[in-house]
XYZ file of C-alpha atoms in Angstrom:
659
model
C -31.096 3.383 6.310
C -28.573 5.913 7.083
C -25.902 4.415 5.302
C -28.093 4.114 2.070
C -29.211 7.788 2.115
C -25.784 8.945 2.638
C -24.498 6.958 -0.194
C -27.434 8.000 -2.304
C -26.371 11.711 -1.695
C -22.832 10.797 -2.918
C -24.069 9.318 -6.110
C -26.416 12.119 -6.981
C -23.653 14.561 -6.192
C -21.499 12.770 -8.412
C -23.903 12.623 -11.343
C -24.493 16.428 -10.787
C -21.099 17.607 -10.837
C -20.232 15.295 -13.790
C -22.670 17.310 -15.875
C -20.773 20.668 -15.385
C -17.403 19.022 -15.994
C -15.092 21.067 -18.246
C -12.218 20.086 -20.415
C -9.280 18.281 -18.756
C -5.540 19.162 -18.546
C -3.212 18.354 -15.690
C 0.146 20.127 -15.222
C 0.818 23.488 -16.627
C 2.025 23.332 -20.470
C 2.845 26.116 -22.781
C 0.193 26.692 -25.110
C 1.407 29.760 -26.882
C 3.889 32.695 -26.702
C 4.462 36.165 -27.730
C 6.714 36.287 -29.770
C 5.524 32.829 -31.106
C 7.887 29.752 -31.125
C 10.302 30.266 -34.129
C 8.839 33.782 -34.891
C 10.941 36.244 -36.893
C 10.468 39.783 -35.848
C 11.859 43.210 -36.767
C 13.143 44.330 -33.344
C 13.578 43.030 -29.833
C 10.050 43.006 -28.147
C 9.853 44.717 -24.649
C 8.539 41.761 -23.024
C 7.759 38.075 -23.733
C 4.376 36.557 -22.826
C 3.647 32.905 -22.156
C 0.092 31.433 -22.094
C -0.070 28.250 -20.324
C -2.829 25.323 -20.216
C -4.172 23.409 -17.362
C -3.333 24.695 -13.875
C -2.485 27.857 -12.470
C 1.029 29.125 -12.065
C 2.199 29.357 -8.528
C 5.920 30.580 -9.581
C 7.837 30.836 -12.590
C 11.391 31.241 -13.744
C 12.060 32.552 -17.331
C 15.401 33.496 -19.060
C 15.749 35.096 -22.357
C 19.043 34.319 -23.950
C 20.238 36.858 -26.497
C 22.587 36.256 -29.576
C 25.599 37.004 -27.410
C 24.684 34.270 -24.741
C 23.776 36.829 -22.282
C 20.638 36.732 -20.168
C 18.529 39.855 -20.928
C 15.362 39.196 -19.022
C 13.872 41.171 -16.145
C 11.814 40.124 -13.268
C 9.082 37.447 -13.980
C 5.242 38.317 -13.164
C 2.277 36.117 -12.980
C -0.945 37.739 -13.994
C -2.948 38.013 -10.666
C -6.277 37.657 -12.563
C -5.383 34.913 -15.090
C -2.521 32.994 -13.654
C -1.959 30.862 -16.764
C -0.242 34.120 -18.184
C 3.190 34.875 -17.535
C 5.366 37.969 -18.572
C 9.087 38.755 -18.441
C 10.351 42.112 -19.712
C 13.296 42.211 -21.893
C 16.463 44.638 -21.952
C 16.009 46.171 -25.466
C 19.136 48.462 -25.227
C 21.285 46.267 -27.286
C 18.507 45.376 -29.939
C 20.898 42.739 -31.507
C 19.833 40.908 -34.523
C 19.887 36.923 -34.195
C 18.356 34.091 -32.349
C 16.771 34.463 -28.897
C 16.203 31.523 -26.763
C 13.367 31.615 -24.048
C 14.131 29.101 -21.264
C 11.286 28.825 -18.801
C 10.134 26.554 -15.685
C 6.959 26.920 -14.001
C 5.546 25.418 -10.612
C 1.651 24.588 -11.131
C -1.185 24.408 -8.619
C -0.763 20.591 -8.425
C 2.589 21.185 -7.042
C 4.420 19.906 -10.200
C 7.075 21.583 -12.424
C 7.325 21.503 -16.075
C 9.976 23.238 -18.101
C 10.847 23.842 -21.763
C 12.234 26.382 -24.144
C 11.505 28.103 -27.458
C 13.280 30.736 -29.812
C 12.592 33.708 -31.849
C 14.716 35.558 -34.426
C 15.282 39.325 -34.435
C 16.089 40.584 -38.158
C 16.526 38.585 -41.512
C 19.464 36.239 -40.230
C 18.997 32.704 -40.601
C 17.939 30.373 -37.891
C 20.450 28.131 -36.378
C 19.961 24.317 -36.757
C 21.423 23.358 -33.349
C 19.380 26.053 -31.420
C 16.096 24.629 -32.900
C 17.044 21.109 -32.099
C 17.933 21.982 -28.534
C 14.456 23.565 -27.990
C 12.732 20.475 -29.266
C 14.686 18.464 -26.505
C 13.061 20.257 -23.854
C 9.410 19.680 -22.583
C 7.051 18.380 -19.800
C 8.984 16.453 -17.106
C 7.080 13.170 -17.414
C 8.992 11.222 -14.831
C 8.403 10.479 -11.138
C 9.642 12.812 -8.260
C 10.565 9.725 -5.825
C 10.917 12.067 -2.753
C 7.256 13.290 -3.449
C 6.141 9.726 -4.096
C 7.440 8.329 -0.884
C 6.025 11.532 1.206
C 2.666 11.183 -0.658
C 2.570 7.494 -0.155
C 3.070 7.675 3.655
C 0.590 10.544 3.863
C -2.092 8.456 2.028
C -1.263 5.425 4.085
C -1.846 7.423 7.335
C -4.771 9.217 6.231
C -6.539 5.904 4.867
C -5.637 3.929 7.951
C -6.714 6.578 10.529
C -9.860 7.519 8.728
C -11.165 3.877 8.248
C -9.821 2.788 11.620
C -11.895 5.699 13.442
C -15.277 4.948 11.513
C -15.055 1.129 11.518
C -14.007 0.934 15.266
C -16.899 3.162 16.070
C -19.479 1.710 13.832
C -18.764 -1.964 13.402
C -16.535 -2.930 16.492
C -17.536 -1.011 19.532
C -21.486 -1.604 18.987
C -20.523 -5.466 19.267
C -18.132 -5.321 22.054
C -19.549 -2.859 24.103
C -21.080 -4.157 27.544
C -19.028 -7.428 27.445
C -16.337 -8.096 29.741
C -14.297 -5.051 31.053
C -11.006 -6.987 30.606
C -11.735 -7.792 26.779
C -13.228 -4.313 26.142
C -10.058 -2.730 27.662
C -7.741 -4.714 25.729
C -9.323 -3.703 22.229
C -9.436 -0.040 23.506
C -5.762 -0.368 24.270
C -4.815 -1.792 20.930
C -6.900 0.533 18.822
C -5.335 3.428 20.911
C -1.592 2.188 20.279
C -2.349 1.950 16.488
C -4.153 5.386 16.096
C -1.464 6.859 18.228
C 1.229 5.301 15.913
C -0.761 6.281 12.541
C -1.132 9.916 14.014
C 2.605 10.095 14.519
C 3.126 8.979 10.962
C 0.597 11.499 9.744
C 2.447 14.430 11.333
C 5.695 13.104 9.873
C 4.340 12.620 6.415
C 2.595 16.279 6.450
C 6.006 17.576 7.387
C 7.667 15.531 4.615
C 5.242 16.732 1.840
C 5.910 20.283 3.071
C 9.544 19.908 2.758
C 9.149 18.467 -0.846
C 6.998 21.331 -1.747
C 9.292 23.901 -0.125
C 12.118 22.746 -2.204
C 10.255 23.490 -5.396
C 10.041 27.111 -4.563
C 13.818 27.397 -4.247
C 16.651 26.595 -1.917
C 15.970 26.252 1.744
C 15.964 29.904 3.114
C 13.492 32.163 5.140
C 12.644 33.956 1.796
C 11.742 30.536 0.194
C 9.566 29.692 3.171
C 7.717 33.001 3.180
C 7.012 32.524 -0.617
C 5.748 29.073 -0.132
C 3.397 29.858 2.803
C 2.026 32.730 0.808
C 0.991 30.609 -2.038
C -2.076 28.368 -2.311
C -0.028 25.261 -1.800
C 1.341 26.645 1.258
C -2.061 27.504 2.569
C -3.360 24.217 2.019
C -0.299 22.496 3.682
C -0.625 24.738 6.784
C -4.170 23.674 7.095
C -3.120 20.020 6.925
C -0.388 20.421 9.502
C -2.764 22.202 11.853
C -5.097 19.421 11.473
C -2.389 16.609 11.903
C -0.875 18.595 15.126
C -4.393 18.941 16.422
C -4.824 15.147 16.345
C -1.502 14.605 18.014
C -2.719 16.984 20.832
C -6.032 15.105 21.089
C -4.004 11.802 21.325
C -1.843 13.374 24.057
C -4.933 14.694 26.050
C -6.415 11.343 25.952
C -3.360 9.998 27.755
C -3.223 12.684 30.149
C -7.011 12.154 30.965
C -6.540 8.577 31.680
C -3.468 9.188 33.955
C -4.213 8.572 37.637
C -7.090 6.450 36.711
C -7.724 2.825 36.539
C -9.061 3.297 32.735
C -6.868 2.972 29.514
C -6.620 6.096 27.254
C -9.291 5.578 24.367
C -8.465 6.760 20.944
C -10.233 9.966 20.047
C -12.243 8.398 17.209
C -14.436 11.312 16.373
C -11.444 13.816 16.325
C -9.325 11.523 14.044
C -12.311 11.066 11.614
C -12.681 14.913 11.401
C -9.053 15.642 11.355
C -8.027 13.106 8.673
C -11.056 14.299 6.472
C -9.472 17.743 6.541
C -6.303 16.362 5.676
C -7.572 14.348 3.013
C -9.543 17.406 1.484
C -6.241 19.017 1.438
C -4.583 16.291 -0.481
C -7.747 16.156 -2.975
C -7.651 20.106 -3.343
C -4.102 19.889 -4.801
C -4.286 16.565 -6.773
C -4.111 16.222 -10.694
C -7.953 16.066 -10.876
C -8.657 19.173 -8.713
C -6.150 21.705 -10.515
C -6.956 20.262 -13.986
C -10.710 19.554 -14.205
C -12.429 21.778 -11.861
C -11.811 22.621 -8.172
C -14.999 21.384 -7.014
C -15.558 18.345 -9.349
C -11.923 17.151 -9.465
C -11.309 17.652 -5.687
C -14.758 16.127 -4.741
C -14.102 13.067 -6.811
C -10.516 12.751 -5.302
C -11.802 13.163 -1.726
C -14.253 10.366 -2.324
C -11.694 8.329 -3.641
C -9.453 8.713 -0.624
C -12.392 8.199 1.832
C -13.311 5.068 -0.303
C -10.009 3.740 0.479
C -10.272 4.578 3.897
C -13.652 2.687 4.621
C -12.316 -0.452 2.894
C -8.425 -0.716 3.595
C -8.600 1.436 7.000
C -11.740 -0.485 7.999
C -9.841 -3.637 7.813
C -7.428 -2.495 10.431
C -10.340 -2.186 12.884
C -11.337 -5.613 12.203
C -7.841 -6.838 12.656
C -7.458 -5.213 16.101
C -10.870 -6.771 17.131
C -10.157 -10.193 15.762
C -6.584 -10.397 17.197
C -7.529 -8.751 20.548
C -10.453 -10.915 21.543
C -10.617 -12.111 25.016
C -9.012 -15.579 24.884
C -10.959 -16.444 28.227
C -14.301 -16.232 26.324
C -15.567 -19.457 24.747
C -15.049 -20.207 21.140
C -18.972 -19.812 20.145
C -18.834 -16.415 21.707
C -15.695 -15.287 19.867
C -17.187 -16.555 16.619
C -20.328 -14.713 17.131
C -18.284 -11.516 17.844
C -16.259 -11.829 14.744
C -19.350 -12.501 12.657
C -21.302 -9.551 13.836
C -18.042 -7.410 13.427
C -17.493 -8.500 9.817
C -20.973 -8.071 8.845
C -21.123 -4.564 10.078
C -17.748 -3.777 8.617
C -19.160 -5.303 5.279
C -21.498 -2.378 4.841
C -18.433 -0.017 5.074
C -16.407 -2.073 2.760
C -19.093 -2.192 0.035
C -19.437 1.647 0.152
C -15.670 2.034 0.056
C -14.980 -0.339 -2.867
C -18.011 1.274 -4.659
C -16.541 4.702 -4.263
C -13.110 3.412 -5.092
C -14.137 1.790 -8.590
C -16.615 4.715 -9.338
C -14.234 7.598 -8.945
C -11.489 5.462 -10.556
C -13.406 5.404 -13.759
C -13.538 9.106 -13.604
C -9.836 9.416 -13.151
C -9.086 6.989 -15.999
C -11.320 9.151 -18.313
C -9.561 12.377 -17.229
C -5.953 11.285 -17.082
C -5.157 8.017 -18.972
C -5.650 9.212 -22.701
C -6.635 5.817 -23.998
C -5.150 2.494 -24.199
C -1.845 3.871 -25.360
C -1.665 5.887 -21.936
C -2.050 2.374 -20.017
C 0.488 0.843 -22.346
C 3.155 3.445 -23.176
C 3.529 5.623 -19.946
C 4.773 5.127 -16.467
C 1.698 6.579 -15.128
C -0.400 3.936 -17.021
C 1.789 0.982 -15.964
C 1.533 2.100 -12.294
C -2.290 2.437 -12.450
C -2.147 -1.236 -13.958
C -0.191 -2.097 -10.974
C -2.553 -0.574 -8.519
C -5.677 -2.017 -10.374
C -3.945 -5.667 -9.993
C -3.661 -4.984 -6.358
C -7.180 -3.877 -5.977
C -8.421 -6.947 -7.838
C -6.318 -9.290 -5.296
C -7.726 -7.481 -2.420
C -11.206 -8.010 -3.765
C -10.446 -11.560 -4.231
C -9.312 -12.015 -0.586
C -12.297 -9.772 0.583
C -14.708 -12.106 -1.324
C -13.222 -15.234 0.295
C -13.644 -13.804 3.590
C -17.465 -12.919 2.911
C -18.531 -15.929 0.952
C -16.344 -18.753 2.542
C -14.542 -17.842 5.694
C -17.366 -16.122 7.561
C -20.044 -18.896 6.609
C -17.896 -21.546 7.768
C -17.080 -19.614 11.049
C -20.830 -19.562 11.462
C -21.635 -22.993 10.527
C -23.496 -21.851 7.328
C -22.946 -23.273 3.933
C -20.583 -21.141 2.242
C -21.111 -20.138 -1.489
C -18.891 -22.966 -2.757
C -20.447 -25.423 -0.607
C -23.850 -24.461 -2.032
C -22.700 -24.400 -5.566
C -21.437 -27.884 -5.057
C -24.225 -29.155 -2.968
C -22.113 -29.876 -0.008
C -23.280 -29.967 3.656
C -22.262 -26.748 5.797
C -18.642 -26.998 6.962
C -18.293 -26.042 10.537
C -14.415 -26.659 11.064
C -13.904 -22.943 10.940
C -15.333 -22.824 14.470
C -12.189 -24.027 15.833
C -9.055 -21.793 16.766
C -7.413 -23.086 13.722
C -10.080 -21.429 11.742
C -9.906 -18.207 13.508
C -6.259 -18.197 13.075
C -6.570 -18.818 9.416
C -9.073 -15.848 9.372
C -6.280 -13.697 11.012
C -3.783 -14.579 8.491
C -5.774 -13.897 5.457
C -6.865 -10.523 6.978
C -3.352 -9.485 7.451
C -2.555 -10.563 3.912
C -5.508 -8.307 2.555
C -4.313 -5.402 4.658
C -0.758 -5.973 3.233
C -2.043 -6.090 -0.409
C -3.966 -2.801 0.096
C -1.002 -1.248 1.881
C 1.048 -1.853 -1.386
C -1.843 -0.338 -3.408
C -1.904 2.900 -1.064
C 1.947 3.258 -1.708
C 1.424 2.842 -5.538
C -1.121 5.639 -5.270
C 1.289 7.790 -3.869
C 3.737 7.269 -6.541
C 0.846 7.670 -9.267
C 0.329 11.169 -7.563
C 3.833 12.002 -8.166
C 3.968 10.988 -11.850
C 2.739 13.044 -14.787
C -0.738 11.732 -15.784
C -0.651 9.618 -19.018
C -2.459 12.098 -21.119
C 0.174 14.745 -20.200
C 3.034 12.234 -20.921
C 1.540 11.247 -24.272
C 1.464 15.053 -25.106
C 5.012 15.453 -23.914
C 6.135 12.457 -25.896
C 4.456 13.241 -29.026
C 6.930 12.591 -31.956
C 7.906 15.930 -33.309
C 9.793 14.587 -36.342
C 9.277 12.722 -39.373
C 11.647 10.554 -41.045
C 11.280 9.391 -44.626
C 13.153 6.569 -46.524
C 12.765 6.749 -50.306
C 14.494 5.555 -53.300
C 16.665 8.450 -54.926
C 17.592 6.381 -58.102
C 16.563 2.587 -58.358
C 18.889 1.541 -60.907
C 21.930 3.014 -59.069
C 20.813 1.499 -55.662
C 20.845 5.157 -54.073
C 18.490 5.486 -51.196
C 17.681 8.999 -49.559
C 16.984 9.345 -45.888
C 14.982 12.522 -45.054
C 14.184 13.873 -41.561
C 12.004 16.974 -40.814
C 11.990 18.520 -37.403
C 9.698 19.830 -35.788
C 6.639 18.552 -37.572
C 2.939 19.051 -36.382
C 0.333 16.286 -35.277
C -2.218 15.502 -37.758
C -5.351 13.573 -37.694
C -4.593 12.209 -41.173
C -1.355 10.651 -42.735
C -0.408 13.997 -44.080
C 3.121 15.437 -43.591
C 2.222 18.744 -41.856
C 4.236 21.557 -40.720
C 3.352 24.578 -38.237
C 2.435 27.721 -39.694
C 5.413 30.099 -39.486
C 7.687 27.452 -37.582
C 11.286 27.055 -38.850
C 12.024 23.550 -39.986
C 15.131 21.487 -39.934
C 15.506 19.252 -42.809
C 18.371 16.651 -42.679
C 19.124 14.500 -45.721
C 21.680 11.651 -46.100
C 22.200 9.243 -49.054
C 23.290 5.726 -49.006
C 24.269 3.122 -51.468
C 24.109 -0.622 -50.243
C 24.127 0.742 -46.656
C 27.194 2.896 -47.097
C 26.903 6.675 -46.975
C 27.632 8.702 -50.119
C 28.107 12.435 -50.919
C 26.802 14.700 -53.669
C 29.588 15.629 -56.065
C 28.181 19.132 -56.774
C 26.178 19.746 -53.553
C 22.536 19.669 -53.011
C 19.493 22.206 -53.665
C 16.422 22.430 -51.791
C 13.504 23.812 -53.799
C 9.918 24.807 -52.373
C 7.051 25.425 -54.203
C 3.391 26.427 -53.019
C 0.862 24.271 -55.127
C -1.815 26.777 -54.532
C -0.115 30.259 -55.027
C 2.774 29.302 -57.221
C 5.588 30.737 -54.824
C 8.907 29.294 -55.357
C 11.674 29.277 -52.984
C 15.400 28.183 -52.813
C 17.064 27.322 -49.300
C 20.795 27.148 -48.738
C 21.978 23.559 -47.877
C 25.031 22.986 -45.723
C 27.058 19.879 -45.645
C 28.164 18.243 -42.458
C 30.252 15.058 -43.277
C 27.573 12.904 -45.017
C 24.549 14.937 -43.728
C 23.152 17.765 -45.546
C 21.019 20.344 -43.818
C 18.686 23.263 -44.102
C 16.483 25.438 -42.061
C 13.261 26.363 -43.850
C 10.400 28.558 -43.088
C 7.390 28.218 -45.543
C 5.493 31.389 -45.429
C 2.024 30.472 -46.894
C -0.423 28.009 -45.568
C -1.718 25.218 -47.842
C 0.082 22.522 -49.881
C 3.691 22.622 -50.794
C 6.259 20.551 -52.563
C 9.724 20.160 -51.307
C 12.197 18.864 -53.947
C 15.854 17.959 -53.273
C 18.046 17.981 -56.382
C 21.869 16.862 -56.487
C 24.049 14.277 -57.771
C 24.922 11.707 -54.738
C 27.955 9.487 -55.944
C 27.706 11.248 -59.268
C 24.350 10.150 -60.031
C 22.002 13.114 -60.805
C 18.312 13.226 -59.814
C 15.818 14.557 -57.549
C 13.171 13.489 -55.025
C 9.993 15.245 -53.840
C 7.822 15.257 -50.610
C 4.400 16.857 -50.288
C 3.964 18.864 -47.223
C 1.018 20.897 -45.634
C 1.406 23.935 -43.921
C -1.291 24.999 -41.372
C -3.320 23.768 -38.510
C -4.942 20.232 -38.374
C -8.590 20.539 -39.291
C -9.462 18.240 -36.336
C -7.745 20.666 -33.865
C -9.222 23.699 -35.665
C -12.759 22.180 -35.221
C -12.014 21.559 -31.521
C -10.785 25.098 -31.155
C -13.915 26.425 -32.744
C -16.102 24.593 -30.385
C -14.176 25.627 -27.587
C -14.620 29.140 -28.673
C -18.360 28.776 -29.066
C -18.624 27.468 -25.467
C -16.969 30.445 -24.299
C -13.798 29.022 -23.371
C -10.444 30.792 -23.029
C -8.229 30.578 -25.883
C -5.379 28.598 -24.113
C -7.403 25.726 -22.752
C -6.222 22.121 -23.636
C -8.636 19.280 -23.635
C -7.594 15.854 -22.276
C -10.922 14.684 -21.394
C -14.478 14.764 -22.131
C -16.811 17.510 -20.721
C -20.003 15.836 -21.568
C -20.871 13.141 -19.203
C -23.168 11.399 -21.959
C -20.198 11.231 -24.411
C -17.620 9.417 -22.308
C -18.382 5.785 -21.482
C -15.738 5.640 -18.655
C -17.486 8.487 -16.855
C -21.043 6.711 -17.589
C -19.495 3.482 -16.026
C -18.303 5.520 -12.987
C -21.857 6.621 -12.522
C -23.411 2.952 -13.062
C -20.804 1.672 -10.540
C -21.888 4.183 -8.128
C -25.652 3.384 -8.516
C -24.721 -0.371 -8.100
C -22.816 0.377 -5.033
C -25.773 2.321 -3.677
C -27.790 -0.859 -4.170
C -25.339 -3.039 -2.718
C -24.911 -0.854 0.441
C -28.766 -0.899 0.920
C -28.840 -4.593 0.559
C -26.113 -5.035 3.126
C -27.542 -2.485 5.469
C -31.042 -4.152 5.120
C -29.623 -7.499 6.029
C -27.910 -6.374 8.710
C -30.949 -4.799 10.103
C -32.897 -7.875 9.484
C -30.450 -10.066 11.501
C -30.646 -7.383 14.458
C -34.377 -7.618 14.345
C -34.387 -11.597 14.288
C -31.429 -11.841 16.784
C -28.458 -13.887 15.777
C -27.739 -15.785 18.993
C -25.783 -13.021 20.908
C -24.794 -14.086 24.428
C -26.671 -12.164 27.215
């Protein structure tokens, strides 16, 4: 019942932590700034302040480019109390009027960089169209860092293999083979040691590779960069991981030295491997998307359980493979079949626990990071996740085939298919060919799960779908409408940037300069206005009227507008394209989205800070994916209990083990 109680504790902890989960946001994204994006101020401010959502900031680079294209920024500082706040002083000696562009790049706690730019204007001069459009092109880097993906994939593979190998070899293999022939046990020990030694070497190499990738994020390779990296929280976690990996390597070498000069083979230090890989896995979880975006305890805990679950399932298979392929060929076929059956039944308890942890925690990850069906369908993160889920499904199918078909055939019991068809028990699996077939499908399952682990490494190096969707939100609105039906003239109007809205309204941000581009066509060919174009704006609530200058660039007419009042406005374009006089109007709303305002008010009521960014549900009862995660965990608890009870029952009744 030890397995059941342990797994029950995990489920209870998962439920308890879920209740206190807060809003979710991975990466560090610019939430607001002072001066604000597009703001018009009377004089150059003494400093620019940037507020980020999601992760804390490890390091930041900010450049403020003045009207004369000179960088006038000072030394950047990250607030020691609130590491989501970044400040950069400005040289105000010139105090020149014009547009100022702020270019920023930050490294967040999850080891990923985001970058972008915004602008503000000093004085009454007009905003520049090209500068505005340039700042709209920058944003979150939603792609994949392939160097990081490879390093993370190798690290996860070594962790999963070592942890599962150590646990399964200790609890599923050795209790079965202990006390049997010295030669057979020695062969298994030797094979297990070689595999563990290779994985430990891979672990050390992977930790070093991850450290190199993270170091490069802090700057060029130098002693100063290394000092800054090691002084950061990322560097601290990496240092602990490196010490653990090197400690495992020392334990392996000590086993070799202890066995030297004796007639015994070096044995894998299973306990040291389990503890060491647990520490390294905890470091991976502590710097994951979830730990830095949800909550250090909840996100890191769920991430750690996810990795350990993969270890129990995929890594445990390595121990089974070592045992099956290293069986003493001098033993009788009946004896080898009994050994395989007992090992697989013991491993089944670990595998069920691992799969349950994987699926349960995976549902939490989906809730936090996917961002709905669009996140799965339209983002690289979502497509990678679908590939990972497909691999898991294939692995489960092969595992089910082993458990319900192969194992009963080996033991001369009716398989599930035989019972469904009413066929007699098939015993042909008890031949050498049957064991060989089991070995081949076992290797196939290991190969499939190895691909899944490598895909997991790519997922960790990719911006979560919810972040990518935010970064890829359309910030422009294109309208095609008829200018003059009789003359066959169409107008094509584009506004940039626009604000996201819960309804179909055309919404602009309050105080944000907006680029308005207009083209006219007749029968698909561009036409020009004979006497130019006028752009008029009228506040429908207050009656404010404004006229904006419109400049012509070939067949495009452009204006930069800033509407000073919130509420409903009418934009009217008046001109004579191809000599046909007329006008076309647009209704726009200036101000925040009511849905966003309600969300912000709720956040304020809950005591959250004003730069929180919600990508997930904080209330367990309102999120079906999180509810599903808990239910899968409970089902897994019951399944583990059933498997453990069945194993205990077989042990009490005896299963025909050789004396």
